[in-house]
PDB file of C-alpha atoms in Angstrom:
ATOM      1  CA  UNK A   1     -43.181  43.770  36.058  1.00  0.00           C
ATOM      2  CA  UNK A   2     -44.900  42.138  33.126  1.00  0.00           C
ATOM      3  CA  UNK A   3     -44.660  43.495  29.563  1.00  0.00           C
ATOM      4  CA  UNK A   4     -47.760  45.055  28.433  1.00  0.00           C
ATOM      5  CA  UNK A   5     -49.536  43.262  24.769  1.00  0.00           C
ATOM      6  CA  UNK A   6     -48.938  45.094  22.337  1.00  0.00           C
ATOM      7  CA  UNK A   7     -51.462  46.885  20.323  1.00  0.00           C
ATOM      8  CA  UNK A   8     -53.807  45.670  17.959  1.00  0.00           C
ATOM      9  CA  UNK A   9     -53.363  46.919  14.438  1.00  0.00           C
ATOM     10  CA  UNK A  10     -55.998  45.002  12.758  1.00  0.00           C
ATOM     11  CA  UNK A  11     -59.531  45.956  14.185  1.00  0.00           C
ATOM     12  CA  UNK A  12     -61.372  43.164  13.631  1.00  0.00           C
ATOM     13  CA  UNK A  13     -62.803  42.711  16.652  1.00  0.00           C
ATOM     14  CA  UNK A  14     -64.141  46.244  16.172  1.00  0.00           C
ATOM     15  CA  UNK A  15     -65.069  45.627  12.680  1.00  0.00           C
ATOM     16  CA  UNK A  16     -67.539  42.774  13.334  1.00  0.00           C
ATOM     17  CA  UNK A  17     -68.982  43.915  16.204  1.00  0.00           C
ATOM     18  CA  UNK A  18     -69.442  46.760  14.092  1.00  0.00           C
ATOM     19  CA  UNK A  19     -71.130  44.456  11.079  1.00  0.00           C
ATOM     20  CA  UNK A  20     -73.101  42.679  13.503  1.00  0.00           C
ATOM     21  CA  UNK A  21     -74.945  45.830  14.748  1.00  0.00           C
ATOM     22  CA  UNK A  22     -75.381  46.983  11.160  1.00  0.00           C
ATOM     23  CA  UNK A  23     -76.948  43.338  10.182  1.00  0.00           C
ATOM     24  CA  UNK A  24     -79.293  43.689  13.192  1.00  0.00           C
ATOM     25  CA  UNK A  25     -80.508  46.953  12.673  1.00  0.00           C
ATOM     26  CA  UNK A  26     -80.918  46.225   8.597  1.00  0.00           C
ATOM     27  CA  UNK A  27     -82.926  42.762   9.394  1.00  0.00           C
ATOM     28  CA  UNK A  28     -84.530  44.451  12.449  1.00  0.00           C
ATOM     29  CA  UNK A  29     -83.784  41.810  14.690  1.00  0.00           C
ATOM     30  CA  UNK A  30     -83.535  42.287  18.689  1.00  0.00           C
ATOM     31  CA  UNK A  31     -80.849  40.796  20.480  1.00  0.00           C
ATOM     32  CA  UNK A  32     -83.241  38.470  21.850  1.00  0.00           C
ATOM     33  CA  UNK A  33     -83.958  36.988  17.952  1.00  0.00           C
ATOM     34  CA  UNK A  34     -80.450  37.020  17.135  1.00  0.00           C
ATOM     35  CA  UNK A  35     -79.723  34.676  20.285  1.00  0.00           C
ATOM     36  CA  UNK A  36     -82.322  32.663  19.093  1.00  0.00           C
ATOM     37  CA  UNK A  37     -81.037  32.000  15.713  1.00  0.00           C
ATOM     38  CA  UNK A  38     -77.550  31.695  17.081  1.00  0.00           C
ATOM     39  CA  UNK A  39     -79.079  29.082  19.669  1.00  0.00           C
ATOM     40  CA  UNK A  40     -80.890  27.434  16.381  1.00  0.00           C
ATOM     41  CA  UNK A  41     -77.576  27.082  14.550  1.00  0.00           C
ATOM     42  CA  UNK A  42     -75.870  25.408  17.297  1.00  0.00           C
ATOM     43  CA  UNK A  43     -74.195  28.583  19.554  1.00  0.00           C
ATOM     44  CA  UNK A  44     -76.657  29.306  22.648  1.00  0.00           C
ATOM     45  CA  UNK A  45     -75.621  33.158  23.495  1.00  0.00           C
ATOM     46  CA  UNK A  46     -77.248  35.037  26.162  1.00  0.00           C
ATOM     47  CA  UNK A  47     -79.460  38.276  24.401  1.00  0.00           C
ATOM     48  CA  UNK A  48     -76.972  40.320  26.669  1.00  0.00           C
ATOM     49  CA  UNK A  49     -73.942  38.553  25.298  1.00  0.00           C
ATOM     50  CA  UNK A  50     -75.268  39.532  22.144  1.00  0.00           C
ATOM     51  CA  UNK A  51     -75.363  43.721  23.473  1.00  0.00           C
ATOM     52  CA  UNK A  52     -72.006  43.719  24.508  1.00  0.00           C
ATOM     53  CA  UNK A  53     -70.526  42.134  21.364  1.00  0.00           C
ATOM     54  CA  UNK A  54     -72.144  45.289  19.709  1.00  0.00           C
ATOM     55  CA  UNK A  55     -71.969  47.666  22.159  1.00  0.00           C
ATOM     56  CA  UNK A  56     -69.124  47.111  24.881  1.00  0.00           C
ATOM     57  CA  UNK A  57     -66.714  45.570  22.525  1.00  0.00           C
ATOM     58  CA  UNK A  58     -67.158  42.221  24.374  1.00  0.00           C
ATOM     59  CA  UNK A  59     -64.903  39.491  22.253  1.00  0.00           C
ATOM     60  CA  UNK A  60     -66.041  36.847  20.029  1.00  0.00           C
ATOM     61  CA  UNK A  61     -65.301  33.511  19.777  1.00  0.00           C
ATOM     62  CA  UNK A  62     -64.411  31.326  16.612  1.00  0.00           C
ATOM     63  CA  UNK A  63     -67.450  29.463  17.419  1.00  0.00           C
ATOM     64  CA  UNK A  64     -70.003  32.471  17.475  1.00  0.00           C
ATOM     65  CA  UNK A  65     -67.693  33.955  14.360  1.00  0.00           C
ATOM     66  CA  UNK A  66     -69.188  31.070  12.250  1.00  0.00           C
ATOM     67  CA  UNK A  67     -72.774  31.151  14.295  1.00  0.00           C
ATOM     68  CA  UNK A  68     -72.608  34.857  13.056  1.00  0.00           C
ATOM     69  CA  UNK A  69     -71.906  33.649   9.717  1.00  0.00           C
ATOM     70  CA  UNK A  70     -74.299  31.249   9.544  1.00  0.00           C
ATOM     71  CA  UNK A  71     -76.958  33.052  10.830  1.00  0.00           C
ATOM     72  CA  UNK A  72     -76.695  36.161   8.481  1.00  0.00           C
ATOM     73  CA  UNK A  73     -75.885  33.820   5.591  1.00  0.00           C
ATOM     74  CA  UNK A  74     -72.403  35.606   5.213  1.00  0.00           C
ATOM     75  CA  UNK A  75     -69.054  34.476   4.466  1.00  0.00           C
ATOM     76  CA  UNK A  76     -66.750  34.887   7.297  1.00  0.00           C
ATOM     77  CA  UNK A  77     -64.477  37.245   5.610  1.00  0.00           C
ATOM     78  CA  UNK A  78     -67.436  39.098   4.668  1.00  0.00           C
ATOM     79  CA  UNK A  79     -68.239  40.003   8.122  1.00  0.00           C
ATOM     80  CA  UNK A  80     -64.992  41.174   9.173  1.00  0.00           C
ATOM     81  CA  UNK A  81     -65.018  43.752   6.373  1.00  0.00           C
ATOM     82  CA  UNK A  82     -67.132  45.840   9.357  1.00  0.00           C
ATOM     83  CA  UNK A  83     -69.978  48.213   8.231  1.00  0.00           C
ATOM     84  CA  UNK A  84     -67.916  50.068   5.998  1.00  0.00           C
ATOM     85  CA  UNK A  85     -67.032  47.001   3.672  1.00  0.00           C
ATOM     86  CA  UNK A  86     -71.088  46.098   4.022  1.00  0.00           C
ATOM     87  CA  UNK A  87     -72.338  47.629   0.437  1.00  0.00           C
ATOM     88  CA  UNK A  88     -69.225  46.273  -1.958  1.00  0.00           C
ATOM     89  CA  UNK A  89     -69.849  43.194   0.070  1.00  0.00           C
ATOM     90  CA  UNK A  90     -73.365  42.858  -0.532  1.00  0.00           C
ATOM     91  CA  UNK A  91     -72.558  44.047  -4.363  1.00  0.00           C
ATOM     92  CA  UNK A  92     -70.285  40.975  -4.014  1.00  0.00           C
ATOM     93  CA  UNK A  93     -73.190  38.843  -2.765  1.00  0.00           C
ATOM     94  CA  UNK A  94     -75.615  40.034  -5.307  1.00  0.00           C
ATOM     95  CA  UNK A  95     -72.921  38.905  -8.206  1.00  0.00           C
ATOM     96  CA  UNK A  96     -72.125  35.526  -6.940  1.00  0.00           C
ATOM     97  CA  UNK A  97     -76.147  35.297  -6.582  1.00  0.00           C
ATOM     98  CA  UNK A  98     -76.655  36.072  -9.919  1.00  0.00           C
ATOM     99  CA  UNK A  99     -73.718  33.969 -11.509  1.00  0.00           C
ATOM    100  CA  UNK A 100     -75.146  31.314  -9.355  1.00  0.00           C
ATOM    101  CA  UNK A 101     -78.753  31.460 -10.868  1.00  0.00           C
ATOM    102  CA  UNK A 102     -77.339  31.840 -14.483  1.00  0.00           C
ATOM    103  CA  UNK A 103     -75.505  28.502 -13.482  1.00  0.00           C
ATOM    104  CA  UNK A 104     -78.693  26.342 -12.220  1.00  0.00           C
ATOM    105  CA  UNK A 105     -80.686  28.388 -15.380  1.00  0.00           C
ATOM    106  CA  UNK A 106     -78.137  26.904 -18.028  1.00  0.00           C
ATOM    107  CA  UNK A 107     -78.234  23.256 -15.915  1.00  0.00           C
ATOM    108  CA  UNK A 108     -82.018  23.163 -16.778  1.00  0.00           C
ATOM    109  CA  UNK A 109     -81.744  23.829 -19.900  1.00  0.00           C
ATOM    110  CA  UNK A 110     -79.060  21.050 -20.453  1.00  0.00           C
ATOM    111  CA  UNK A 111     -81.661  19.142 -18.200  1.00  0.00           C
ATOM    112  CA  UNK A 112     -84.622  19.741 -20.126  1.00  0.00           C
ATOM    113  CA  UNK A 113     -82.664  19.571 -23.846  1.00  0.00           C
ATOM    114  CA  UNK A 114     -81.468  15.846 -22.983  1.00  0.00           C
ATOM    115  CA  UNK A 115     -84.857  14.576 -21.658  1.00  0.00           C
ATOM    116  CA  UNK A 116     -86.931  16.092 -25.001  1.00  0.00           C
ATOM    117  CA  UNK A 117     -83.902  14.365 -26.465  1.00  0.00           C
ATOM    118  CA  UNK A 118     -85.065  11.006 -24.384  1.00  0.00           C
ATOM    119  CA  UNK A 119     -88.470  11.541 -25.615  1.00  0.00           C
ATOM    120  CA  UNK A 120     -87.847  11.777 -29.391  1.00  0.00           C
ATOM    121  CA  UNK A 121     -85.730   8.473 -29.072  1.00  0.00           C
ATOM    122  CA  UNK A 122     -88.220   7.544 -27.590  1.00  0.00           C
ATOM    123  CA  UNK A 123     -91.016   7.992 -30.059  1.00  0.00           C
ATOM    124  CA  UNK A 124     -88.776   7.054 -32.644  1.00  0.00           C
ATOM    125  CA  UNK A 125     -88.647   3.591 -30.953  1.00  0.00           C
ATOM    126  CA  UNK A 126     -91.813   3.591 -31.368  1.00  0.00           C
ATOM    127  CA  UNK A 127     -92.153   3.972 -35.158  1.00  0.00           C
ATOM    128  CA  UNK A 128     -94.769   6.752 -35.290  1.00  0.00           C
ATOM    129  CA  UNK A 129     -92.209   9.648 -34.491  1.00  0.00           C
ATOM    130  CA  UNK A 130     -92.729  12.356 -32.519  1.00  0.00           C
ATOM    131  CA  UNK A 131     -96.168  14.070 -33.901  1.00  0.00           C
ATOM    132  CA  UNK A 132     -98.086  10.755 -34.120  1.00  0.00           C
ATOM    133  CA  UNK A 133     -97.081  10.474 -30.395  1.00  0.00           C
ATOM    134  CA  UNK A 134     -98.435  14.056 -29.914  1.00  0.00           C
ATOM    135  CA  UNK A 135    -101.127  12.738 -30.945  1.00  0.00           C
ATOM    136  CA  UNK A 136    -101.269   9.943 -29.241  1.00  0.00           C
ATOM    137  CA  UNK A 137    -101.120  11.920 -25.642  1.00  0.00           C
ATOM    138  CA  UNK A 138    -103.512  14.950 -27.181  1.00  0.00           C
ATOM    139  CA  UNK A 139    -106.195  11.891 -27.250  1.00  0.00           C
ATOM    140  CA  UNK A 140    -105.546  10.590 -24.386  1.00  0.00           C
ATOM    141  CA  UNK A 141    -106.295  14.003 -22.922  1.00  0.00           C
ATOM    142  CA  UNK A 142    -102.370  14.801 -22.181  1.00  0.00           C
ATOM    143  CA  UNK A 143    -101.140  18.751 -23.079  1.00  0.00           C
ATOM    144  CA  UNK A 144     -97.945  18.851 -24.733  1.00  0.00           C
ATOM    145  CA  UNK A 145     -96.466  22.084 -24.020  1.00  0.00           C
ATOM    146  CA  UNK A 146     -95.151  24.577 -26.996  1.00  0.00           C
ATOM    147  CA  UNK A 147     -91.859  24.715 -25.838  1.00  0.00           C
ATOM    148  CA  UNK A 148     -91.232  21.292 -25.541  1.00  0.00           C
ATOM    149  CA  UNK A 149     -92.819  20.612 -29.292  1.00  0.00           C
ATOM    150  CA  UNK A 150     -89.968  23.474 -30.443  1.00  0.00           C
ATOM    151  CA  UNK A 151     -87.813  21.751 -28.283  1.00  0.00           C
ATOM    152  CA  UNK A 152     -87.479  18.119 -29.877  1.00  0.00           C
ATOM    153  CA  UNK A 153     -88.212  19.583 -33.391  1.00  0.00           C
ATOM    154  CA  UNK A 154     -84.621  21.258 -32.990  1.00  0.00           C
ATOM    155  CA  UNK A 155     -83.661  17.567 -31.700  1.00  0.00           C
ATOM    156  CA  UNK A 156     -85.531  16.015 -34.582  1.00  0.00           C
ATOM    157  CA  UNK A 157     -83.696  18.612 -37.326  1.00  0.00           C
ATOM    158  CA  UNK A 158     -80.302  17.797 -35.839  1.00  0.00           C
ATOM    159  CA  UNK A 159     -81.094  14.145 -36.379  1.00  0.00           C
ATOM    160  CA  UNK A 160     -82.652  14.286 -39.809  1.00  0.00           C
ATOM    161  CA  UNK A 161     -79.893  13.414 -42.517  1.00  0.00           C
ATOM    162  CA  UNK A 162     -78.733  16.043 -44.265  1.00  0.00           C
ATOM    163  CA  UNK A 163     -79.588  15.063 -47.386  1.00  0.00           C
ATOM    164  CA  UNK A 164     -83.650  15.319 -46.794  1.00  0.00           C
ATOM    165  CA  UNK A 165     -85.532  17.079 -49.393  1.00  0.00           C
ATOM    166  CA  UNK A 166     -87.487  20.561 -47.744  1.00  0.00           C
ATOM    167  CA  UNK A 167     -85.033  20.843 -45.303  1.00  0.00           C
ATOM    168  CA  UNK A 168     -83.451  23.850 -45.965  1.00  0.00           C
ATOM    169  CA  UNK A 169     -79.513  24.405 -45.563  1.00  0.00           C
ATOM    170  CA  UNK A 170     -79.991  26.741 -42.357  1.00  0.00           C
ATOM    171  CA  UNK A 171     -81.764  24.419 -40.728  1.00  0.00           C
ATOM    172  CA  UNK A 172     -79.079  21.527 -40.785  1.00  0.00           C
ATOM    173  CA  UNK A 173     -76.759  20.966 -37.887  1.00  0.00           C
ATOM    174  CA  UNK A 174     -73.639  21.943 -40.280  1.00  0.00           C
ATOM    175  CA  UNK A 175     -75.058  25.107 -41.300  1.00  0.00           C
ATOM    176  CA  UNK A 176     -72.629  27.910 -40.808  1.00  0.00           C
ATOM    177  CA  UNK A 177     -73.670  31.566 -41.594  1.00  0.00           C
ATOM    178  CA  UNK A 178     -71.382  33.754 -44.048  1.00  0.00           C
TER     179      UNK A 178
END
């Protein structure tokens, strides 16, 4: 007589079958989209495939684990939370979102600080400096923007020598407030 399998003790099965009928209903997709999409990234799964993983507790594979994934833009471990885990997960998401655009926010700046730094070396080069270039590009019917005006002046203070008449201390690069 064979043994019987044990029982499972971890749910996860349950769980994302449970998450994927929560991300359906939230996007509003039919099974018929979400086969499409899962076709898209790479797993063709019959519509109906898609109702029994949901409804009939029909197993997934690895492969359509990480279609899943892909397709709802979810980490893996994400999904098996099930619906219950869904809101601190998508709290989760919305951090990691948020970190992310502070990240690419403080990259542009960094971007944009070392090319008005390019541009002031290279008016410098020039020998008219940086307003006599303005100038220059204001003629020629060019806008230079506010911003980027403020933005080499800063570069132009740090460069000046400290030792310029009418510059006043807080404006110097070694300036340090009481």
């Amino acid at each position: 007589m064979p043994r019987p399998n044990p029982g499972r003790s971890l749910y996860a099965e349950r769980n994302l079958a449970e998450r994927i009928g929560l991300e359906l209903k939230e996007r509003g997709w039919t099974y018929e989209a979400t086969a499409a999409h899962l076709a898209e990234v790479g797993c063709p799964i019959q519509p109906s495939g898609v109702y029994k993983i949901v409804k009939q507790g029909r197993r997934v594979t690895v492969d359509e684990l990480v279609a899943f994934s892909r397709v709802f833009g979810l980490d893996v471990d994400n999904l098996l939370l099930g619906a219950a885990g869904a809101p601190n997960a998508r709290f989760a998401e919305l951090l990691k979102a948020y970190d992310e655009a502070q990240f690419a926010a403080a990259r542009a700046v960094a971007v944009a600080t070392e090319a008005a730094r390019a541009i002031y070396a290279f008016a410098r080069a020039e020998g008219g400096g940086f307003m006599r270039a303005v100038e220059h590009l204001e003629a020629d019917g060019l806008i230079v923007s506010p911003d980027l005006e403020q933005e080499i002046a800063a570069v132009a203070r740090d460069d000046a020598p400290l030792d310029l008449p009418g510059v006043p201390p807080w404006d110097r690069p070694d300036f340090k407030e009481d």
